[in-house]
Short mmCIF file of C-alpha atoms in Angstrom, two decimals:
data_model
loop_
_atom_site.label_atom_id
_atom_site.label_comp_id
_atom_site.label_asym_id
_atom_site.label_seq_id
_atom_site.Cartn_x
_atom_site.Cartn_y
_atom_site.Cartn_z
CA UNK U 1 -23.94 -13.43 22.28
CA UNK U 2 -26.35 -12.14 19.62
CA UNK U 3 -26.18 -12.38 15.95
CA UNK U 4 -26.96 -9.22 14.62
CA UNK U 5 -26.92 -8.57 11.20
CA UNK U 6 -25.13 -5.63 9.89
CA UNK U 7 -25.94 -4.45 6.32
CA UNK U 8 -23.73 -2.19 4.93
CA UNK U 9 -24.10 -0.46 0.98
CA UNK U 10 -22.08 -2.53 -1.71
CA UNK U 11 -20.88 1.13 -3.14
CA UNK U 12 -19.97 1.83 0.82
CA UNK U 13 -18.08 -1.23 0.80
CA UNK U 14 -15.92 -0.85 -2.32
CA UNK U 15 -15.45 2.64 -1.62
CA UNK U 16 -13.34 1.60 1.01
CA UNK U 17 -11.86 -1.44 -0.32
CA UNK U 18 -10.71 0.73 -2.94
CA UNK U 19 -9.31 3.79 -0.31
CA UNK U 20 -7.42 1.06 0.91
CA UNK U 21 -5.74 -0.30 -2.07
CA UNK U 22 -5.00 3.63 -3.21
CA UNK U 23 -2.92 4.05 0.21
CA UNK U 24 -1.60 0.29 -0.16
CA UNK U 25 -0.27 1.75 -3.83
CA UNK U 26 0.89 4.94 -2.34
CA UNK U 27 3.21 2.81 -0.05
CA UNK U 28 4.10 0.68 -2.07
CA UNK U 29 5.35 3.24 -4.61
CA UNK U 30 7.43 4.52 -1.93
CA UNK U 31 8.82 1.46 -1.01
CA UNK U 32 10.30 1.04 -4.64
CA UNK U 33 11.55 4.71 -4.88
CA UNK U 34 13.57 3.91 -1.64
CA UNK U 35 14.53 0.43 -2.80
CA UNK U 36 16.40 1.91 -6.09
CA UNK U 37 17.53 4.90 -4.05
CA UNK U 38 19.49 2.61 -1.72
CA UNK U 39 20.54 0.18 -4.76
CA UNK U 40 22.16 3.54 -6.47
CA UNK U 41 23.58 4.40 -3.82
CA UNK U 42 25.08 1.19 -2.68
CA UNK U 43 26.54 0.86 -6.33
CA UNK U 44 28.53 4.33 -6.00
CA UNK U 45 30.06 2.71 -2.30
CA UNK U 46 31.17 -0.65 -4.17
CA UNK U 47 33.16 -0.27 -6.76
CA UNK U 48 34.10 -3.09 -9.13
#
């Protein structure tokens, strides 16, 4: 096994760190929308 050393650009790097964290957000955000979808609707099945 060889070590090989791979040099990459820090503004490659980031670049994708930060595509990563936009599509992370993107989920994320839909995750919530869902969430308080399925809370309003569980609210109008239960009634108190």
């Amino acid at each position: 096994m060889s070590n090989e050393t791979v040099t990459y650009s820090l503004e490659a790097v980031l670049t994708r760190i930060e595509s990563k964290i936009d599509k992370i957000d993107e989920r994320l955000t839909k995750l919530e929308i869902g969430q308080a979808e399925l809370k309003a609707e569980l609210k109008g099945d239960i009634k108190v």
